[in-house]
Coordinates of C-alpha atoms and ligand atoms in Angstrom, one line a residue:
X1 CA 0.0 9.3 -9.7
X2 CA -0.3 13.1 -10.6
X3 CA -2.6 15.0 -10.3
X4 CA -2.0 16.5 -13.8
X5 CA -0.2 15.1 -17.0
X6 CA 0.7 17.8 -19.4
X7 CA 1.7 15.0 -22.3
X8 CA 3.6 15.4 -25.3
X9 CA 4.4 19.0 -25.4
X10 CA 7.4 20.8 -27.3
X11 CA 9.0 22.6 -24.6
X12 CA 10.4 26.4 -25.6
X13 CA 13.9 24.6 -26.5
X14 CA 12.4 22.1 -28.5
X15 CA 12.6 19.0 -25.6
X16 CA 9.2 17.2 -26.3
X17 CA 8.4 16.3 -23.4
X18 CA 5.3 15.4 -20.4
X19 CA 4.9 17.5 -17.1
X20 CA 3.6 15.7 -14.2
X21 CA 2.1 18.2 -11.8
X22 CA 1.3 17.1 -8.0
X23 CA -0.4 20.2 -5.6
X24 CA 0.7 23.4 -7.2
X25 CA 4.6 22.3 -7.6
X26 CA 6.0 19.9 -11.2
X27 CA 6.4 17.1 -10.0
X28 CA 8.4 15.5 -13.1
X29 CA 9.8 16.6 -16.6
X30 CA 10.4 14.1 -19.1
X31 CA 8.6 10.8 -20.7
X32 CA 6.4 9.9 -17.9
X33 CA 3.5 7.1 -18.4
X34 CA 2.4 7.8 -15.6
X35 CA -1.3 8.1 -14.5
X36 CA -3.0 11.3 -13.6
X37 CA -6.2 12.5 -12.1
X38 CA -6.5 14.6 -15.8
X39 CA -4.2 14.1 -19.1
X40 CA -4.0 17.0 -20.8
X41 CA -2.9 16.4 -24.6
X42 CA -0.4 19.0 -25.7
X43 CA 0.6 17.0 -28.4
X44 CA 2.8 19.0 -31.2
X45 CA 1.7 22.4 -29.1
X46 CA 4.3 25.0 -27.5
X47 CA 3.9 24.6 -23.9
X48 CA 5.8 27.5 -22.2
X49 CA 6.4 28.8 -18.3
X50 CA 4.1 31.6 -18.5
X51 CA 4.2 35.0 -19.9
X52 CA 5.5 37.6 -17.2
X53 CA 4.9 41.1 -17.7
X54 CA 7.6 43.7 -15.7
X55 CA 5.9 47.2 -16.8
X56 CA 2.3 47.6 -16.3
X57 CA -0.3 50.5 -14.4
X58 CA -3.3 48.5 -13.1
X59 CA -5.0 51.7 -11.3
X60 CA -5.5 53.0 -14.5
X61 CA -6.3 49.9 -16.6
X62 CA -9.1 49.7 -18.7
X63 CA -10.4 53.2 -18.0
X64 CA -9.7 54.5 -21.9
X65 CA -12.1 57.9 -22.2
X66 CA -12.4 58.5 -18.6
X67 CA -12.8 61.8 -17.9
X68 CA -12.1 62.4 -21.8
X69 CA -9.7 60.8 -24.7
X70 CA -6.0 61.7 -24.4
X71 CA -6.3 64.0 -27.8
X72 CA -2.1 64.8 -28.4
X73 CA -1.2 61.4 -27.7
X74 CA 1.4 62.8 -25.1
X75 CA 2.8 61.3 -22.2
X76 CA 1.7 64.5 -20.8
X77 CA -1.8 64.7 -21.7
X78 CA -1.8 61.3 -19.9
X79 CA -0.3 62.4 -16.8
X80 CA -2.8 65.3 -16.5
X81 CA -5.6 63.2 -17.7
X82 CA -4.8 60.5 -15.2
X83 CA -4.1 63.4 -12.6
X84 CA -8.2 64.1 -12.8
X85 CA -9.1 60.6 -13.1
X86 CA -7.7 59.2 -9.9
X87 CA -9.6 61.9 -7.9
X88 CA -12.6 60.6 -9.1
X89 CA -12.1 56.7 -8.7
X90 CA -13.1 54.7 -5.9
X91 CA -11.4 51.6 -4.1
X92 CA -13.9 49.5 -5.4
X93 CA -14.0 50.8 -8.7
X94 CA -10.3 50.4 -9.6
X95 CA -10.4 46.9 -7.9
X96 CA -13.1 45.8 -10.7
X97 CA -11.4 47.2 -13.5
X98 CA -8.2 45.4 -12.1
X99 CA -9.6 42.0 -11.5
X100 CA -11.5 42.2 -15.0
X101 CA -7.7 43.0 -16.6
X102 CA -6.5 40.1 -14.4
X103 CA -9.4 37.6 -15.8
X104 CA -8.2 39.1 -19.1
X105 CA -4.5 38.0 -18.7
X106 CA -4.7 34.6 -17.3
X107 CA -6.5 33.6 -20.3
X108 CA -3.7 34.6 -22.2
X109 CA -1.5 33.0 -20.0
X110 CA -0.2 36.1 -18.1
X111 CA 0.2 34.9 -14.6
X112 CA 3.1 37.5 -12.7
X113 CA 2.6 41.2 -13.5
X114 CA 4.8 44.0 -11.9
X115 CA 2.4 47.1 -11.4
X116 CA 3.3 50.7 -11.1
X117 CA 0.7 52.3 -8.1
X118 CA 0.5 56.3 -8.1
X119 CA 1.1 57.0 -4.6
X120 CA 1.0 61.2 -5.6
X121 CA -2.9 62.0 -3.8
X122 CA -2.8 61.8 -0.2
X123 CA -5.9 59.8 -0.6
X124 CA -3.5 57.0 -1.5
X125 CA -6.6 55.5 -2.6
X126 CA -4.4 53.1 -5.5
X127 CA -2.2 51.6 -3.0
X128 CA -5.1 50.3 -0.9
X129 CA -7.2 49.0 -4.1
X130 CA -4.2 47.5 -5.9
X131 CA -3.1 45.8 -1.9
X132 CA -6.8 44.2 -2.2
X133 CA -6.5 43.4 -5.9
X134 CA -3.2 41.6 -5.1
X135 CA -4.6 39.8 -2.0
X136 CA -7.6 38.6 -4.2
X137 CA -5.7 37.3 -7.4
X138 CA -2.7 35.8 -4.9
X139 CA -4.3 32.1 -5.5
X140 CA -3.3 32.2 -9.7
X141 CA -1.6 35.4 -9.8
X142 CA 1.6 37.3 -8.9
X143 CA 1.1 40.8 -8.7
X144 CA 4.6 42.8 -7.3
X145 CA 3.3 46.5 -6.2
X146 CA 5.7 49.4 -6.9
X147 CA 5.1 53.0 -5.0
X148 CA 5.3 54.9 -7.8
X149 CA 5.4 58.9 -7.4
X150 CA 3.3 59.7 -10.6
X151 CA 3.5 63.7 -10.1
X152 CA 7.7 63.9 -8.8
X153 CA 8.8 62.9 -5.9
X154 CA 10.2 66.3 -5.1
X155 CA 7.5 68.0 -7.8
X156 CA 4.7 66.9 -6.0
X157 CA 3.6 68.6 -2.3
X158 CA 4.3 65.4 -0.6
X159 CA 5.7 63.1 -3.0
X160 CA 8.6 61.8 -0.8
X161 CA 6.3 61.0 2.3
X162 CA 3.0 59.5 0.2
X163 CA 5.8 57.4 -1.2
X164 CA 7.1 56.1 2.0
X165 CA 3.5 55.5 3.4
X166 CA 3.1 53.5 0.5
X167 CA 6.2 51.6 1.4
X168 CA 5.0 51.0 4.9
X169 CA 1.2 49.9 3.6
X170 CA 2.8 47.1 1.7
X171 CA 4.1 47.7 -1.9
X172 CA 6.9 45.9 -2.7
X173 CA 9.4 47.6 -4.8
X174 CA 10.4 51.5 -5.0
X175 CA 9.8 53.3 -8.2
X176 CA 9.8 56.8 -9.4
X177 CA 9.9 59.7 -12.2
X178 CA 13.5 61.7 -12.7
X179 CA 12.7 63.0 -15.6
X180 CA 9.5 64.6 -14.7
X181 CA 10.8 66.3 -11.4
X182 CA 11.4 70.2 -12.1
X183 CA 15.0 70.2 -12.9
X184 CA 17.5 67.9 -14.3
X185 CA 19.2 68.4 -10.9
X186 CA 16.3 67.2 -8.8
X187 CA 16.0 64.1 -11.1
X188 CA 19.3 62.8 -10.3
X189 CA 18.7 63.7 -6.5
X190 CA 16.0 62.0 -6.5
X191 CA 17.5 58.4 -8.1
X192 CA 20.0 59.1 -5.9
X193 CA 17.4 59.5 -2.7
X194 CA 15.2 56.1 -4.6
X195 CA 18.3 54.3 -4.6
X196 CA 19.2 54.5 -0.8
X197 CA 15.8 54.2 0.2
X198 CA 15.3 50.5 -2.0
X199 CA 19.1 49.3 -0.4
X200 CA 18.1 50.0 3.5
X201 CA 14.9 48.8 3.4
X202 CA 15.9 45.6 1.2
X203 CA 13.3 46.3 -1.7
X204 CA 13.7 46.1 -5.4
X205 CA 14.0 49.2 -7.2
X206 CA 11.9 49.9 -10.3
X207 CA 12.5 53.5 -12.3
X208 CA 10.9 55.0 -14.9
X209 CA 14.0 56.5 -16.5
X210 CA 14.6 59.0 -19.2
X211 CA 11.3 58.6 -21.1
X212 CA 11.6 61.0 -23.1
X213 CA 13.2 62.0 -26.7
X214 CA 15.6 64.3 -25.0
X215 CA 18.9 63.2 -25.7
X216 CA 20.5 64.8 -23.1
X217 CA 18.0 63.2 -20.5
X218 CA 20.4 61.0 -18.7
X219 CA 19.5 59.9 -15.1
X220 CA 20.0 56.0 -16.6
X221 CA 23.6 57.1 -15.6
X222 CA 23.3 58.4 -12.1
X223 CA 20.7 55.4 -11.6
X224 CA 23.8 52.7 -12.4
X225 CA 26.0 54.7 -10.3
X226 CA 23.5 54.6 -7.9
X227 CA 22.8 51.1 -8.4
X228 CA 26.7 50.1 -8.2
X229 CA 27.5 51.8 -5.0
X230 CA 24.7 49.8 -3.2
X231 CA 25.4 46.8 -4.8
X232 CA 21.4 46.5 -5.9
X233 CA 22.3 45.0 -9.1
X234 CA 19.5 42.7 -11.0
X235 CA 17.3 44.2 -8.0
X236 CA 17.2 47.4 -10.2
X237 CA 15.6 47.7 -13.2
X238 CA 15.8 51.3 -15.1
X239 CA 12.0 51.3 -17.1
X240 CA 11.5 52.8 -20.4
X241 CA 15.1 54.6 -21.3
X242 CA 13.5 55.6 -24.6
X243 CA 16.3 58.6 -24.5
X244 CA 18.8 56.6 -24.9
X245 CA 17.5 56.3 -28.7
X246 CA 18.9 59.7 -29.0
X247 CA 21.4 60.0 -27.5
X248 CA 25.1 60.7 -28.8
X249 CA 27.0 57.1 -29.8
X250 CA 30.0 58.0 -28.2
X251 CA 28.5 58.7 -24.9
X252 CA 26.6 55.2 -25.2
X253 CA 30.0 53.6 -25.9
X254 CA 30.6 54.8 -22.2
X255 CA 27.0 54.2 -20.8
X256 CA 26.9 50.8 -21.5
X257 CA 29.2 49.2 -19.9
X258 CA 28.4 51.5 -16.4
X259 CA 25.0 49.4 -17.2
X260 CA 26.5 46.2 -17.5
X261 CA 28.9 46.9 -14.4
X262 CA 25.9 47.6 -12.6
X263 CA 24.0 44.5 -13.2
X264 CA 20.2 46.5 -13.6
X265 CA 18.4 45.1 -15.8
X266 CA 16.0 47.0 -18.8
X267 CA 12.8 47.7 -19.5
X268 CA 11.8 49.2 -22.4
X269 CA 7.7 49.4 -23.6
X270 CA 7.2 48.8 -27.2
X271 CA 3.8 49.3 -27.7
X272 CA 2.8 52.4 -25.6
X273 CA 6.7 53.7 -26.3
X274 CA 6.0 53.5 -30.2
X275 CA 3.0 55.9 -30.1
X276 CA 4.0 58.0 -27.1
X277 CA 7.7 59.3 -28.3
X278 CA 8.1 61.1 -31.1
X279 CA 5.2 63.5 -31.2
X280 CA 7.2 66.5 -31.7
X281 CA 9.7 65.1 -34.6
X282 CA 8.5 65.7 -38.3
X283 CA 10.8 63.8 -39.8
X284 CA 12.9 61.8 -39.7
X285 CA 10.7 60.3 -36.9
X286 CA 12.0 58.5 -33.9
X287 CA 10.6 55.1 -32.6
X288 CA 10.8 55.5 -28.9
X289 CA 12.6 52.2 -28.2
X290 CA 15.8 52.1 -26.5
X291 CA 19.0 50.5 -27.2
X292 CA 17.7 46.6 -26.6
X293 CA 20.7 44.6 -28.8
X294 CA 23.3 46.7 -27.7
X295 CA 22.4 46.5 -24.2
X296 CA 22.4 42.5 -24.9
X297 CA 25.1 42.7 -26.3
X298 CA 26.7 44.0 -23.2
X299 CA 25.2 40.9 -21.4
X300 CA 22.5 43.5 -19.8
X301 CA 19.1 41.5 -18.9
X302 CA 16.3 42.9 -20.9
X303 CA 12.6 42.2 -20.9
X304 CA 9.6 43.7 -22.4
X305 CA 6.8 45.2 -21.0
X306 CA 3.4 46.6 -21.5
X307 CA 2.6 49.2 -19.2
X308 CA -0.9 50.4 -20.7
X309 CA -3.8 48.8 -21.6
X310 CA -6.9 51.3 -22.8
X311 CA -6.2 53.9 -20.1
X312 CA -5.4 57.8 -20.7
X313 CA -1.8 56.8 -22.5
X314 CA -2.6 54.0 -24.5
X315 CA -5.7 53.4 -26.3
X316 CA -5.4 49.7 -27.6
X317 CA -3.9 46.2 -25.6
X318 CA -4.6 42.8 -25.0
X319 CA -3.0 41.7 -21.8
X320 CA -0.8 39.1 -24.5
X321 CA 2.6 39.7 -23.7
X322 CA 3.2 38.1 -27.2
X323 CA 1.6 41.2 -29.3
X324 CA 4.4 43.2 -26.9
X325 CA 7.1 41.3 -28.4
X326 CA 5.6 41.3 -31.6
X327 CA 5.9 45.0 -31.8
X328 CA 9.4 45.3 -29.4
X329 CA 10.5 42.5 -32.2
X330 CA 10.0 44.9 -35.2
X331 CA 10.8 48.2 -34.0
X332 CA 13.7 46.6 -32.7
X333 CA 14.4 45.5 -35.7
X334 CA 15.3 41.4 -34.0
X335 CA 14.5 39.7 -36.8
X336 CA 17.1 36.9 -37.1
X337 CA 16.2 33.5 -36.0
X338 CA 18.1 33.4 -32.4
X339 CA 16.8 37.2 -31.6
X340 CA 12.9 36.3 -32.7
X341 CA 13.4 33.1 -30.1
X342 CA 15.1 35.6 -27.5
X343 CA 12.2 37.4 -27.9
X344 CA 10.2 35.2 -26.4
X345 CA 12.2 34.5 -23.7
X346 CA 12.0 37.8 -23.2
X347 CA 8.4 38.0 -22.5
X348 CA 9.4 34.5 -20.4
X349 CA 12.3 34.0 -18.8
X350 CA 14.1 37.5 -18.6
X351 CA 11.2 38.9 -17.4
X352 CA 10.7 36.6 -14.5
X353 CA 14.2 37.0 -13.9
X354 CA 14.2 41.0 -13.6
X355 CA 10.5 40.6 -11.4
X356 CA 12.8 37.8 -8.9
X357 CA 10.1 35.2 -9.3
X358 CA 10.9 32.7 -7.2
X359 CA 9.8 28.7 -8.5
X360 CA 9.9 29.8 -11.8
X361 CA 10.1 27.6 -14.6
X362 CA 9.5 24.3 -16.6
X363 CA 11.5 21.8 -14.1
X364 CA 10.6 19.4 -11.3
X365 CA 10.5 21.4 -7.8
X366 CA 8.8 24.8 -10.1
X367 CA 5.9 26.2 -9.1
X368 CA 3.2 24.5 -11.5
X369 CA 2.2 27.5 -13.3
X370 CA 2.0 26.8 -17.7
X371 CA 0.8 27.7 -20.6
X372 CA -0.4 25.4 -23.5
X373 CA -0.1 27.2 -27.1
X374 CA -1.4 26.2 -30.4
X375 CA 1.5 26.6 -32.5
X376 CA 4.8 24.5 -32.6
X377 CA 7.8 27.1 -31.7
X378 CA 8.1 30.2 -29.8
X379 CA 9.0 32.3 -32.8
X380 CA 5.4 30.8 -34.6
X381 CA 3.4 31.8 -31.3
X382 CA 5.5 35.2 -31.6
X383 CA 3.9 35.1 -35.6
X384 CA 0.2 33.9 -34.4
X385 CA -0.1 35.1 -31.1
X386 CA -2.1 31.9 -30.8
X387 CA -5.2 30.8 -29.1
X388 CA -3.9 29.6 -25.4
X389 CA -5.4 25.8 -25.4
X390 CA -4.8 25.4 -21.5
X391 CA -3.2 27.6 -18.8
X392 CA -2.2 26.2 -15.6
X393 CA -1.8 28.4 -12.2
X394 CA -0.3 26.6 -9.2
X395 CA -1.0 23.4 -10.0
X396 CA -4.8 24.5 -11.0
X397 CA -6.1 24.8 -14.9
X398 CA -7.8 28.2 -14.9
X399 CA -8.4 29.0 -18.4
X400 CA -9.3 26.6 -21.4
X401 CA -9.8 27.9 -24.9
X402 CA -10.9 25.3 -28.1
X403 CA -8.2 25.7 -31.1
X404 CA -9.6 28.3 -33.8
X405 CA -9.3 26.7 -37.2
X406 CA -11.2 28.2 -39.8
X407 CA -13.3 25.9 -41.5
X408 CA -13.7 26.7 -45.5
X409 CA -16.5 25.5 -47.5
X410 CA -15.0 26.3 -51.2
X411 CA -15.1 23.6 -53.5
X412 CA -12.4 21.4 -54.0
X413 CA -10.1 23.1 -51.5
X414 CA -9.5 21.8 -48.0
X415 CA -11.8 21.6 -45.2
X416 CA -9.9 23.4 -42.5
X417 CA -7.2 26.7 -42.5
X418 CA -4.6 26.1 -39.9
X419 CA -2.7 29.1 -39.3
X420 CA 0.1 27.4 -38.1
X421 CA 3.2 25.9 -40.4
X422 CA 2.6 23.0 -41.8
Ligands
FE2_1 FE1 5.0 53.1 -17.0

């Protein structure tokens, strides 16, 4: 008997199929008829591992007009805004805004997020908030901490040592800013100095690389060099590459398959990189999105993430990672039937794949961690970003939401809308 029966659920790959759940691991895939402690009926709804997002900033979160609203929509004006605002903050206050964002994404079904912590101030007040927000939300959530040296890690007074005290307090993975350190120069010492510090301690490596519309902003290469000579591979991830967009084709005929030989993984941020780049073209106007199908083309794995949600650099967000692929799927331009799917998995699969989540997954022996959605494919949730009927964290439901039909009154004309295909 299990303690939970998912029953009659269309599986991302179109297996219908019941999930028997036992403690917080799956039990059993398949047609089970077996009893349960609760049967949830799933019947003709998507039920999906959950969404994962790689790319996120939870000491900022949910702070939009603190001290003041980011007025040239820069990434710049929301470095300095977010340079005032983290003096000001308190543990406990970034904890509540970060559990409230956490509530936020587990009912839509977000249950790992990778978050970026600003280890500039020597306050290092972030790191110790975002080490109790992990250890609260550890139960349903996975939250992977990367010291991230907001200001440089060279730019800043002590940006290399605040980084490592970081490090030693607890985060997880190493992260950092090449393009924003003084000179081109310094940038690529400083992947270089990232990279060797992520391969002796054993850590994952997370960088925010080239965001910027500079074509000639090119530390993604150093960081796969880097990556290759300490054999880091999928353990590297190179964030945002938005310069990439611009850069010249036959130099990306070369850069590619240096990424590929590398075996980092991608990044890129759709929704905050769509507003953010760009600001100082007229026209034509460029979309701040790197290269995603030729890099999957190269067999590179790419996910999308979200990074902002109403804090100085973004002034919108939902915690769904399915709005993120919505807008990652248009501005990339994925809209065949195989890259809407891949989308999805995306926001899935390849992005539990570049966090390492171990236990991941729809199969017996997988943590028992799912999301229920009303729709019947993952390109239709990708269309509705749906209501999420049931989402299940370690073997525990933790968020329920009733389907949201719209129910007409007109004459003559049916009772009920569904947004879904019929
Ligand atoms: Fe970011």
């Amino acid at each position: 008997m299990f303690d939970i029966l998912v029953k009659g659920g269309t599986l991302p790959d179109g297996t219908v199929a019941d999930i028997g759940i036992t403690g917080d691991r799956i039990a059993a895939v398949g047609r089970l008829g077996a009893e349960a402690g609760r049967v949830i009926d799933a019947s003709g709804d998507l039920v999906s591992p959950p969404f994962v997002d790689p790319h996120f900033h939870m000491d900022a979160t949910l702070s939009y007009g603190l001290p003041r609203v980011n007025a040239s929509g820069t990434l710049l004006e929301g470095i300095s805004l977010w340079g005032e605002l983290r003096e000001i903050a308190t543990v406990e206050e970034m904890v509540g805004r970060a559990v409230r964002y956490c509530d936020w994404a587990v009912s839509r079904g977000l249950l790992a997020i990778r978050t970026h912590v600003d280890t500039t101030p020597d306050h290092l007040r972030g790191v110790e908030a975002m080490l109790e927000v992990k250890r609260r939300v550890a139960p349903y959530l996975d939250l992977q901490l990367v010291a991230f040296p907001q200001d440089g890690l060279y730019r800043a007074p002590n940006g290399r040592e605040n980084l490592i005290r970081a490090l030693d307090m607890g985060c997880d993975v190493v992260g950092g800013i090449p393009h924003f350190e003084r000179t081109m120069q310094e940038g690529a010492d400083s992947v270089r100095d990232l990279a060797r510090i992520a391969a002796e301690r054993g850590l994952m490596l997370d960088i925010h690389c080239d965001e910027t519309d500079d074509p000639m902003s090119r530390h993604v290469e150093t960081m796969a060099a880097e990556v290759t000579r300490h054999g880091l591979g999928a353990r590297a991830a190179g964030s945002h590459l938005t310069s990439m967009h611009s850069m010249d084709n036959y130099y990306v005929s070369k850069l590619l398959p240096l990424i590929a030989e590398s075996g980092m993984t991608a990044i890129p941020n759709p929704l905050i990189n769509i507003t953010l780049q760009g600001r100082h073209d007229t026209f034509p106007k460029r979309r701040g999105l790197t290269r995603v199908k030729e890099m999957q083309a190269m067999g590179i794995t790419i996910g999308w993430g979200q990074d902002c949600v109403l804090d100085p650099w973004y002034s919108l967000g939902t915690a769904d990672m399915l709005d993120v692929a919505f807008m990652g799927l248009h501005v990339a331009q994925m809209t065949h039937p195989a890259e809407m799917a891949r989308c999805f998995t995306m926001v899935t699969e390849h992005n539990a794949a570049i966090m390492g989540l171990a236990g991941y997954g729809l199969r017996p022996g997988a943590t028992a961690s799912l999301v229920v959605l009303d729709a019947g494919t993952p390109t239709e949730a990708l269309r509705l970003r749906p209501d999420r009927l049931c989402v299940i964290a370690k073997g525990r439901v933790v968020s329920e939401q009733a389907r949201n039909d719209a129910r007409l009154g007109l004459p003559g004309r049916p009772a009920t809308v569904r947004r879904r295909h019929p």
